[in-house]
Structure formats: structure tokens, C-alpha cells
Amino acid sequence: MDTIIEKVTEDSIKRAAEIIKRGGLVAFPTETVYGLGANGLDGEAAARIYTAKGRPADNPLILHIAQKNEVYALAAEVPAEAQRLMDAFWPGALTIILPKKAHIPEIVSAGLETVGVRMPSHPAARALIAAAGLPLAAPSANASGRPSPTLAEHVAHDLGGRIDMILDGGATECGLESTVVEATAEGVCVLRPGAVTLEDLRGVVPDVWLDTGSTAAPKAPGMKYTHYSPLAEVILVTGAPERVAEYIRTAAAASEAPVGILTARNGYDSGKDIVLSLGARQEDAAANLFAMLREFDRRGVTRVYAEGVDERGLGLAVMNRLGKAAGLVVEV
Ligand code: TXA
Ligand code: MG
């Protein structure tokens, strides 16, 4: 199949909405990462998402809506705390897991009794959902296991020829996926840290807790798979900044082949190696992380040393993704 790639315009959004209504697949920008959208009420269309991405069938999709009140057509129940989070963070980078209504296809929820819902803030995403007049099932628009796409080029690289259309809206603003929370009668639990920080959430619901799936049966099925991985082996090095730098300098010097170094805090002489800096601010690290993991592959390195970052604020999500990308974590 030929994949149409078009810049975001009113016309291209209309064409994209027609493709969605016919059961096709359209990648589109959101404020977090690019999503791969299909009609979220059509099981066959949703099945095409799994095929295009090579996504395991037990990993549910989230539904994207254009207006807050559309959540009531999808969720059987919206607990009070979920309502407060919607009021505080929608539109935006927060996915809320809620008990699902029966008409949502099995394949969308991967057989669970719940459904994830998010109202994105990106104008093109909202315009597409509104033009289609449907909730869009949309995982990140990468091939399963690869870093999430923050540019249309990343989508084309992974899924070109496998999907109908890519709407190119330039670089996504945040660069990390939404925060996934589950809201039940017992309270609110973070299943995937993301663009909305734990501190932000606790400003609205003080006793939010974190469950990122260290247990045998993670609650967000997606969190159990190897993820965000470049082809290169990633070694995450954590500890005091000077010791981290010393470890990475020694390891790089001992390697005959060029290595990749992903730095947040320390300077390195590049010499034979490829040194990429995530940037000083946490927002920069979030925005650059996935593109840099892909860049190491493009430059052909087979091993990447990544510095750990401070886990406060957005750093929690950055470290979560680095931890999932890494084959090995070294504490120095
Ligand atoms: O920012 C984002 O969330 C992006 C953009 C496109 O909206 N989407 C995204 O979707 O990252 P995806 O499928 O790559 O990640 C969704 C995560 C997965 O880890 C999945 O297992 C979890 O949410 N999830 C989805 N539905 C769930 C449910 N009913 N219960 C528990 N976890 C769920
Ligand atoms: Mg994903």
C-alpha cells in the first residue's frame, strides 16, 4: 500500500477523516507523540492497528476524544476523582482508565473490562477526531518495541507502506507519551508515568500512588514489553554525576568501536564516539529522548551509554523510558 504523507491542513484533515470512516489507518500528531488512529468503535479497523504495528494482541488501545463529554459514551462509570482529573488536565497528556461500556470492541480493550480515554490538546488531533465524528483508537505510531515517534519521518520509517496516511504536523511538543492513570473506588494509581507529572497529579488528588508494573502482572499490559528500544544495546548508568561520567569515559575508551553517549549532566570529548546531549531542562530531555535513541541507530553505533537523570518532575517519565530501553542498568 502507498502511504500518503501530507502536511496538516483543513483539507488533509478532511481526507484523513474520510480514510478513518472507511476503516483505514491514519497517523497524526498529538502534543505527546504521533498516534496511529483508527475508528475506535470498529473492531476490524482496530485489528489493522495491531497488524501494522506488530503489536501483541493483549495490549489494549486508548480511545481519543475531541470533547470532554464524549467520555460518557465510552465509560460505564466516571468516579469523582477521575472527573477531577479530567477537569484539571483535559485537554492534555493524561489517559484515564475507566470501566468500559459494552459496545467498545473486545480488541480495543484487549479483553479487559476497562478502557483508556484521553482528550488530546493538539488542535490537529482534535480536528481529526471531530471531522471523523468517532473516538479514535490510537497507540503511539511506532513499530511495536521501537521508540515512540516525535516526527512524521519516524512514523514513515517504521510504518511507511503499512498505513494509509500520515498527517505531518512537525515535531511533537512534549516528546513523551501521556501519563496513564487508573481511577477506581480505591483511588487513583499511575500505571505509566508520562507528560503530566506525579507532582501535578498530587496537586489535584493528593494520595495518587505509583504502580509501574514491577509486579508479575502489570496493570498496563504495555509496560511489560521491551520498549522504546533502538537497535543498539543501551546501558543506563545511574549514580553521582562524577562517577557516572568516569564510568562512561572508561567504558568508551575501552571500546574499539565507536559508542553512543546520551548525556544529561556531563560533558564528554566525542573523539570516535557519538555524543548527544538531552539538554539542560527536563522539558528538553523529554522532547529529545526518542529522537536521539533513533539517531544512534542512524549513525550505526551498536552500544549506547545513557546517563540517568533526576527522577523528580518529568524526569520520572524520562527514567522510566530509559529503563525500558536499557538492556542493562549499572549503578555506580
Ligand atoms: O500519549 C499517548 O498516550 C500516545 C498518544 C498517541 O495519545 N498513545 C500511546 O498509546 O502512547 P500506547 O498504546 O502506545 O500506550 C498506551 C498504554 C499501554 O501501555 C497500554 O498497555 C496502556 O496504555 N493501556 C491502554 N488501555 C489500558 C487499560 N484498559 N488498562 C490498563 N492499561 C491500558
Ligand atoms: Mg506505545
CSV table of C-alpha atoms and ligand atoms in Angstrom, one decimal:
chain,number,residue,atom,x,y,z
A,1,MET,CA,0.0,0.0,0.0
A,2,ASP,CA,1.2,3.5,-0.7
A,3,THR,CA,1.2,5.8,2.3
A,4,ILE,CA,0.0,9.3,1.6
A,5,ILE,CA,2.1,11.9,3.6
A,6,GLU,CA,0.6,15.3,3.9
A,7,LYS,CA,1.2,18.4,6.0
A,8,VAL,CA,-1.7,19.2,8.4
A,9,THR,CA,-4.2,21.5,6.6
A,10,GLU,CA,-8.0,21.7,6.8
A,11,ASP,CA,-8.2,19.7,3.5
A,12,SER,CA,-5.7,17.0,4.6
A,13,ILE,CA,-7.6,16.6,7.9
A,14,LYS,CA,-10.9,16.1,5.9
A,15,ARG,CA,-9.2,13.4,3.7
A,16,ALA,CA,-7.8,11.8,6.8
A,17,ALA,CA,-11.2,11.7,8.4
A,18,GLU,CA,-12.7,10.0,5.3
A,19,ILE,CA,-10.0,7.3,5.5
A,20,ILE,CA,-10.8,6.7,9.2
A,21,LYS,CA,-14.5,6.5,8.4
A,22,ARG,CA,-13.8,3.8,5.8
A,23,GLY,CA,-11.9,1.7,8.3
A,24,GLY,CA,-8.3,2.9,7.4
A,25,LEU,CA,-5.3,3.9,9.4
A,26,VAL,CA,-4.0,7.5,9.8
A,27,ALA,CA,-1.0,8.6,11.8
A,28,PHE,CA,-1.5,12.1,13.3
A,29,PRO,CA,0.4,14.4,15.6
A,30,THR,CA,-0.6,14.9,19.3
A,31,GLU,CA,1.1,17.1,21.9
A,32,THR,CA,2.8,13.9,23.3
A,33,VAL,CA,3.9,11.7,20.3
A,34,TYR,CA,2.4,10.7,17.0
A,35,GLY,CA,-0.6,8.3,17.2
A,36,LEU,CA,-1.8,5.7,14.8
A,37,GLY,CA,-5.5,6.3,14.6
A,38,ALA,CA,-8.4,4.1,13.5
A,39,ASN,CA,-12.2,4.1,14.2
A,40,GLY,CA,-12.2,3.0,17.9
A,41,LEU,CA,-15.8,1.5,17.6
A,42,ASP,CA,-14.9,-0.8,14.6
A,43,GLY,CA,-13.1,-4.0,15.7
A,44,GLU,CA,-11.8,-4.7,12.2
A,45,ALA,CA,-10.3,-1.2,11.9
A,46,ALA,CA,-8.7,-1.6,15.3
A,47,ALA,CA,-7.3,-5.0,14.3
A,48,ARG,CA,-5.4,-3.3,11.4
A,49,ILE,CA,-3.6,-1.2,14.0
A,50,TYR,CA,-2.2,-4.4,15.7
A,51,THR,CA,-1.1,-5.8,12.3
A,52,ALA,CA,0.5,-2.6,11.1
A,53,LYS,CA,2.5,-2.1,14.4
A,54,GLY,CA,3.2,-5.8,15.0
A,55,ARG,CA,1.6,-5.2,18.4
A,56,PRO,CA,0.8,-8.1,20.8
A,57,ALA,CA,-2.9,-8.7,21.0
A,58,ASP,CA,-3.1,-8.4,24.8
A,59,ASN,CA,-2.0,-4.8,24.8
A,60,PRO,CA,-5.1,-2.6,24.8
A,61,LEU,CA,-5.6,0.7,22.8
A,62,ILE,CA,-6.6,4.0,24.2
A,63,LEU,CA,-9.5,6.0,22.8
A,64,HIS,CA,-9.1,9.7,21.9
A,65,ILE,CA,-12.0,12.1,22.1
A,66,ALA,CA,-12.4,15.7,21.0
A,67,GLN,CA,-14.8,16.9,23.8
A,68,LYS,CA,-14.9,16.0,27.5
A,69,ASN,CA,-18.5,14.9,27.5
A,70,GLU,CA,-17.7,12.2,24.9
A,71,VAL,CA,-16.2,10.2,27.7
A,72,TYR,CA,-19.7,9.3,29.0
A,73,ALA,CA,-20.5,7.4,25.7
A,74,LEU,CA,-17.4,5.2,26.3
A,75,ALA,CA,-17.2,4.8,30.1
A,76,ALA,CA,-19.8,2.9,32.1
A,77,GLU,CA,-18.9,5.0,35.1
A,78,VAL,CA,-16.7,8.1,35.8
A,79,PRO,CA,-15.6,8.1,39.5
A,80,ALA,CA,-15.4,11.5,41.2
A,81,GLU,CA,-11.6,11.5,41.3
A,82,ALA,CA,-11.5,10.8,37.6
A,83,GLN,CA,-13.8,13.7,37.0
A,84,ARG,CA,-11.5,16.0,38.9
A,85,LEU,CA,-8.5,14.8,36.9
A,86,MET,CA,-10.4,15.4,33.6
A,87,ASP,CA,-11.3,18.9,34.7
A,88,ALA,CA,-7.7,19.7,35.7
A,89,PHE,CA,-5.8,18.0,32.9
A,90,TRP,CA,-8.0,17.7,29.8
A,91,PRO,CA,-7.4,18.5,27.1
A,92,GLY,CA,-3.9,17.2,27.7
A,93,ALA,CA,-1.5,14.4,28.2
A,94,LEU,CA,-3.5,12.3,30.7
A,95,THR,CA,-5.1,8.9,29.8
A,96,ILE,CA,-7.7,7.7,32.3
A,97,ILE,CA,-8.6,4.0,32.6
A,98,LEU,CA,-12.3,3.6,33.3
A,99,PRO,CA,-14.8,0.8,33.3
A,100,LYS,CA,-15.9,0.4,29.7
A,101,LYS,CA,-19.3,0.3,28.0
A,102,ALA,CA,-20.3,-2.9,26.3
A,103,HIS,CA,-20.2,-1.5,22.7
A,104,ILE,CA,-16.5,-1.0,22.8
A,105,PRO,CA,-14.9,-3.8,20.7
A,106,GLU,CA,-13.1,-6.5,22.6
A,107,ILE,CA,-10.0,-6.0,20.6
A,108,VAL,CA,-9.7,-2.3,21.6
A,109,SER,CA,-9.7,-3.2,25.3
A,110,ALA,CA,-7.7,-6.4,24.7
A,111,GLY,CA,-10.4,-8.3,26.6
A,112,LEU,CA,-10.2,-6.1,29.7
A,113,GLU,CA,-13.4,-4.7,31.3
A,114,THR,CA,-11.8,-1.2,31.2
A,115,VAL,CA,-10.9,1.4,28.5
A,116,GLY,CA,-8.3,4.1,28.4
A,117,VAL,CA,-9.6,7.5,27.3
A,118,ARG,CA,-7.7,10.7,26.5
A,119,MET,CA,-8.7,14.1,25.2
A,120,PRO,CA,-5.6,15.5,23.4
A,121,SER,CA,-4.8,19.2,23.3
A,122,HIS,CA,-3.2,19.2,19.9
A,123,PRO,CA,-5.5,21.1,17.5
A,124,ALA,CA,-4.9,18.8,14.5
A,125,ALA,CA,-5.7,15.7,16.7
A,126,ARG,CA,-8.9,17.3,17.9
A,127,ALA,CA,-9.9,18.5,14.4
A,128,LEU,CA,-9.3,14.9,13.0
A,129,ILE,CA,-11.4,13.3,15.8
A,130,ALA,CA,-14.2,15.9,15.3
A,131,ALA,CA,-14.2,15.5,11.5
A,132,ALA,CA,-14.4,11.7,11.8
A,133,GLY,CA,-17.1,12.1,14.4
A,134,LEU,CA,-15.7,9.0,16.1
A,135,PRO,CA,-13.4,8.2,19.1
A,136,LEU,CA,-10.0,7.3,17.6
A,137,ALA,CA,-8.2,4.2,18.9
A,138,ALA,CA,-4.6,5.3,18.8
A,139,PRO,CA,-1.4,3.8,20.2
A,140,SER,CA,1.9,5.5,19.5
A,141,ALA,CA,2.6,5.3,15.8
A,142,ASN,CA,5.9,3.3,16.0
A,143,ALA,CA,6.5,-0.3,15.1
A,144,SER,CA,6.0,-2.3,18.3
A,145,GLY,CA,9.0,-2.1,20.6
A,146,ARG,CA,10.6,0.9,18.9
A,147,PRO,CA,10.9,4.4,20.4
A,148,SER,CA,7.7,6.4,20.0
A,149,PRO,CA,7.6,8.8,17.0
A,150,THR,CA,8.1,12.5,17.7
A,151,LEU,CA,8.3,13.4,13.9
A,152,ALA,CA,6.3,12.3,10.9
A,153,GLU,CA,9.6,10.9,9.5
A,154,HIS,CA,9.8,8.5,12.4
A,155,VAL,CA,6.3,7.2,11.5
A,156,ALA,CA,7.2,6.9,7.8
A,157,HIS,CA,10.4,5.0,8.7
A,158,ASP,CA,8.5,2.4,10.9
A,159,LEU,CA,5.1,2.2,9.2
A,160,GLY,CA,5.5,3.6,5.6
A,161,GLY,CA,3.7,1.2,3.2
A,162,ARG,CA,1.7,-0.3,6.1
A,163,ILE,CA,-0.8,2.5,6.8
A,164,ASP,CA,-3.0,4.7,4.6
A,165,MET,CA,-1.9,8.2,5.6
A,166,ILE,CA,0.5,10.3,7.8
A,167,LEU,CA,-0.5,13.8,8.8
A,168,ASP,CA,2.7,15.7,9.2
A,169,GLY,CA,2.4,18.3,12.0
A,170,GLY,CA,6.1,18.7,12.7
A,171,ALA,CA,7.8,17.8,15.9
A,172,THR,CA,5.5,16.9,18.8
A,173,GLU,CA,5.7,19.3,21.7
A,174,CYS,CA,6.2,17.1,24.7
A,175,GLY,CA,8.0,14.1,23.2
A,176,LEU,CA,6.9,11.6,25.8
A,177,GLU,CA,3.6,9.7,25.9
A,178,SER,CA,0.7,10.6,28.2
A,179,THR,CA,0.5,9.6,31.8
A,180,VAL,CA,-1.8,6.6,32.3
A,181,VAL,CA,-3.8,6.5,35.5
A,182,GLU,CA,-6.4,4.1,36.7
A,183,ALA,CA,-9.3,5.7,38.7
A,184,THR,CA,-11.3,3.2,40.8
A,185,ALA,CA,-13.2,3.4,44.1
A,186,GLU,CA,-9.9,2.7,45.9
A,187,GLY,CA,-8.3,5.9,44.5
A,188,VAL,CA,-6.0,6.9,41.6
A,189,CYS,CA,-3.0,4.9,40.6
A,190,VAL,CA,-0.3,5.8,37.9
A,191,LEU,CA,0.3,2.9,35.6
A,192,ARG,CA,2.6,4.7,33.3
A,193,PRO,CA,4.4,7.9,34.3
A,194,GLY,CA,4.3,10.5,31.5
A,195,ALA,CA,3.9,14.1,30.4
A,196,VAL,CA,1.7,15.0,33.3
A,197,THR,CA,3.9,14.6,36.4
A,198,LEU,CA,3.2,12.8,39.6
A,199,GLU,CA,3.6,16.2,41.4
A,200,ASP,CA,1.0,17.8,39.0
A,201,LEU,CA,-1.5,14.9,39.7
A,202,ARG,CA,-0.9,15.1,43.5
A,203,GLY,CA,-1.9,18.8,43.3
A,204,VAL,CA,-5.4,17.6,42.4
A,205,VAL,CA,-5.6,14.2,44.0
A,206,PRO,CA,-3.1,14.2,46.9
A,207,ASP,CA,-2.9,10.4,47.5
A,208,VAL,CA,-2.1,9.3,44.0
A,209,TRP,CA,0.2,6.3,44.0
A,210,LEU,CA,2.6,4.8,41.5
A,211,ASP,CA,2.4,1.2,40.2
A,212,THR,CA,4.6,1.0,37.1
A,213,GLY,CA,4.4,-2.8,36.9
A,214,SER,CA,7.2,-4.2,39.0
A,215,THR,CA,4.7,-7.0,39.8
A,216,ALA,CA,4.4,-10.1,37.7
A,217,ALA,CA,1.1,-9.0,36.2
A,218,PRO,CA,1.5,-5.3,35.3
A,219,LYS,CA,-1.8,-3.5,35.1
A,220,ALA,CA,-0.9,-1.6,32.0
A,221,PRO,CA,-0.2,-4.6,29.8
A,222,GLY,CA,2.1,-2.4,27.5
A,223,MET,CA,4.5,-1.9,30.3
A,224,LYS,CA,5.7,-5.5,30.4
A,225,TYR,CA,7.2,-5.5,26.9
A,226,THR,CA,10.6,-4.4,25.8
A,227,HIS,CA,10.0,-0.9,24.7
A,228,TYR,CA,11.5,2.2,23.2
A,229,SER,CA,14.5,0.2,22.1
A,230,PRO,CA,16.9,1.4,19.5
A,231,LEU,CA,18.7,-1.4,17.7
A,232,ALA,CA,21.8,-0.6,19.7
A,233,GLU,CA,22.2,-2.1,23.2
A,234,VAL,CA,21.5,0.6,25.8
A,235,ILE,CA,23.4,0.6,29.1
A,236,LEU,CA,21.8,3.0,31.6
A,237,VAL,CA,24.3,4.4,34.2
A,238,THR,CA,23.0,5.9,37.4
A,239,GLY,CA,24.6,7.4,40.4
A,240,ALA,CA,26.5,10.5,41.4
A,241,PRO,CA,27.3,12.6,38.3
A,242,GLU,CA,31.1,12.4,38.6
A,243,ARG,CA,31.1,8.6,39.0
A,244,VAL,CA,28.7,8.2,36.1
A,245,ALA,CA,31.0,10.3,33.9
A,246,GLU,CA,34.0,8.4,34.9
A,247,TYR,CA,32.3,5.0,34.3
A,248,ILE,CA,31.2,6.1,30.8
A,249,ARG,CA,34.5,7.7,29.8
A,250,THR,CA,36.4,4.5,30.9
A,251,ALA,CA,33.9,2.2,29.1
A,252,ALA,CA,34.0,4.3,25.9
A,253,ALA,CA,37.8,4.4,25.9
A,254,ALA,CA,38.0,0.6,26.3
A,255,SER,CA,35.7,0.1,23.3
A,256,GLU,CA,37.4,-0.1,19.9
A,257,ALA,CA,34.2,0.5,18.1
A,258,PRO,CA,32.5,4.0,18.4
A,259,VAL,CA,29.9,4.0,21.2
A,260,GLY,CA,26.9,6.3,21.6
A,261,ILE,CA,26.8,8.5,24.7
A,262,LEU,CA,23.5,10.1,25.8
A,263,THR,CA,24.3,12.8,28.3
A,264,ALA,CA,22.2,14.9,30.5
A,265,ARG,CA,24.7,16.4,33.0
A,266,ASN,CA,28.3,15.8,32.0
A,267,GLY,CA,30.5,16.8,29.1
A,268,TYR,CA,32.4,14.2,27.0
A,269,ASP,CA,35.0,14.5,24.3
A,270,SER,CA,33.5,13.0,21.3
A,271,GLY,CA,36.6,11.6,19.6
A,272,LYS,CA,35.5,8.4,17.8
A,273,ASP,CA,32.2,8.3,19.8
A,274,ILE,CA,28.8,9.9,19.1
A,275,VAL,CA,27.8,12.2,22.0
A,276,LEU,CA,24.2,13.5,22.0
A,277,SER,CA,23.0,15.9,24.8
A,278,LEU,CA,19.5,15.6,26.0
A,279,GLY,CA,19.7,19.3,27.1
A,280,ALA,CA,19.7,21.1,30.4
A,281,ARG,CA,16.0,21.3,31.1
A,282,GLN,CA,13.7,18.3,31.8
A,283,GLU,CA,11.4,19.5,29.0
A,284,ASP,CA,14.3,19.3,26.6
A,285,ALA,CA,15.2,15.8,27.8
A,286,ALA,CA,11.6,14.7,27.3
A,287,ALA,CA,11.4,16.3,23.8
A,288,ASN,CA,14.8,14.9,22.6
A,289,LEU,CA,14.9,11.4,24.1
A,290,PHE,CA,13.1,9.3,21.5
A,291,ALA,CA,14.6,11.1,18.5
A,292,MET,CA,18.1,10.7,20.0
A,293,LEU,CA,17.6,7.0,20.5
A,294,ARG,CA,16.7,6.7,16.8
A,295,GLU,CA,19.6,8.9,15.8
A,296,PHE,CA,22.1,6.5,17.4
A,297,ASP,CA,20.7,3.8,15.1
A,298,ARG,CA,21.0,6.0,12.1
A,299,ARG,CA,24.7,6.7,13.0
A,300,GLY,CA,25.3,2.9,13.3
A,301,VAL,CA,26.5,2.6,16.9
A,302,THR,CA,25.9,-0.8,18.5
A,303,ARG,CA,26.2,0.3,22.1
A,304,VAL,CA,24.8,3.4,23.9
A,305,TYR,CA,25.7,4.6,27.4
A,306,ALA,CA,22.9,6.7,28.8
A,307,GLU,CA,23.3,8.9,31.9
A,308,GLY,CA,20.5,8.6,34.4
A,309,VAL,CA,18.5,11.7,35.2
A,310,ASP,CA,16.9,13.1,38.4
A,311,GLU,CA,13.5,11.4,38.8
A,312,ARG,CA,11.6,14.4,40.0
A,313,GLY,CA,9.0,16.0,37.7
A,314,LEU,CA,9.2,14.9,34.1
A,315,GLY,CA,12.5,13.1,35.0
A,316,LEU,CA,10.4,10.2,36.3
A,317,ALA,CA,8.9,9.5,32.8
A,318,VAL,CA,12.3,10.0,31.2
A,319,MET,CA,13.9,7.5,33.5
A,320,ASN,CA,11.0,5.1,33.0
A,321,ARG,CA,11.6,5.1,29.3
A,322,LEU,CA,15.4,4.9,29.6
A,323,GLY,CA,14.9,1.9,32.0
A,324,LYS,CA,12.7,0.2,29.4
A,325,ALA,CA,15.1,0.9,26.6
A,326,ALA,CA,18.1,-0.4,28.5
A,327,GLY,CA,19.2,-4.0,28.4
A,328,LEU,CA,21.4,-3.3,31.5
A,329,VAL,CA,21.2,-0.8,34.3
A,330,VAL,CA,24.6,-0.1,36.1
A,331,GLU,CA,24.5,1.7,39.4
A,332,VAL,CA,27.9,3.3,40.2
B,1,TXA,O1,0.5,9.9,24.6
B,1,TXA,C1,0.0,8.9,24.3
B,1,TXA,O2,-0.6,8.2,25.2
B,1,TXA,C2,0.0,8.3,22.9
B,1,TXA,C3,-0.7,9.3,22.0
B,1,TXA,C4,-0.8,8.8,20.6
B,1,TXA,O3,-2.0,9.5,22.6
B,1,TXA,N1,-0.5,7.0,22.9
B,1,TXA,C5,0.1,5.9,23.4
B,1,TXA,O4,-0.6,4.7,23.3
B,1,TXA,O5,1.2,6.0,24.0
B,1,TXA,P1,0.2,3.3,23.6
B,1,TXA,O6,-0.8,2.3,23.1
B,1,TXA,O7,1.5,3.3,22.9
B,1,TXA,O8,0.3,3.2,25.1
B,1,TXA,C6,-0.9,3.1,25.9
B,1,TXA,C7,-0.5,2.4,27.2
B,1,TXA,C8,0.0,1.0,27.0
B,1,TXA,O9,1.0,0.7,28.0
B,1,TXA,C9,-1.3,0.1,27.4
B,1,TXA,O10,-1.0,-1.1,27.9
B,1,TXA,C10,-2.0,1.0,28.4
B,1,TXA,O11,-1.7,2.3,28.0
B,1,TXA,N2,-3.4,0.8,28.5
B,1,TXA,C11,-4.3,1.0,27.5
B,1,TXA,N3,-5.6,0.6,27.8
B,1,TXA,C12,-5.5,0.1,29.1
B,1,TXA,C13,-6.4,-0.5,30.0
B,1,TXA,N4,-7.7,-0.6,29.7
B,1,TXA,N5,-5.9,-0.9,31.2
B,1,TXA,C14,-4.6,-0.7,31.5
B,1,TXA,N6,-3.7,-0.2,30.7
B,1,TXA,C15,-4.1,0.2,29.5
B,2,MG,MG,3.4,2.9,22.5
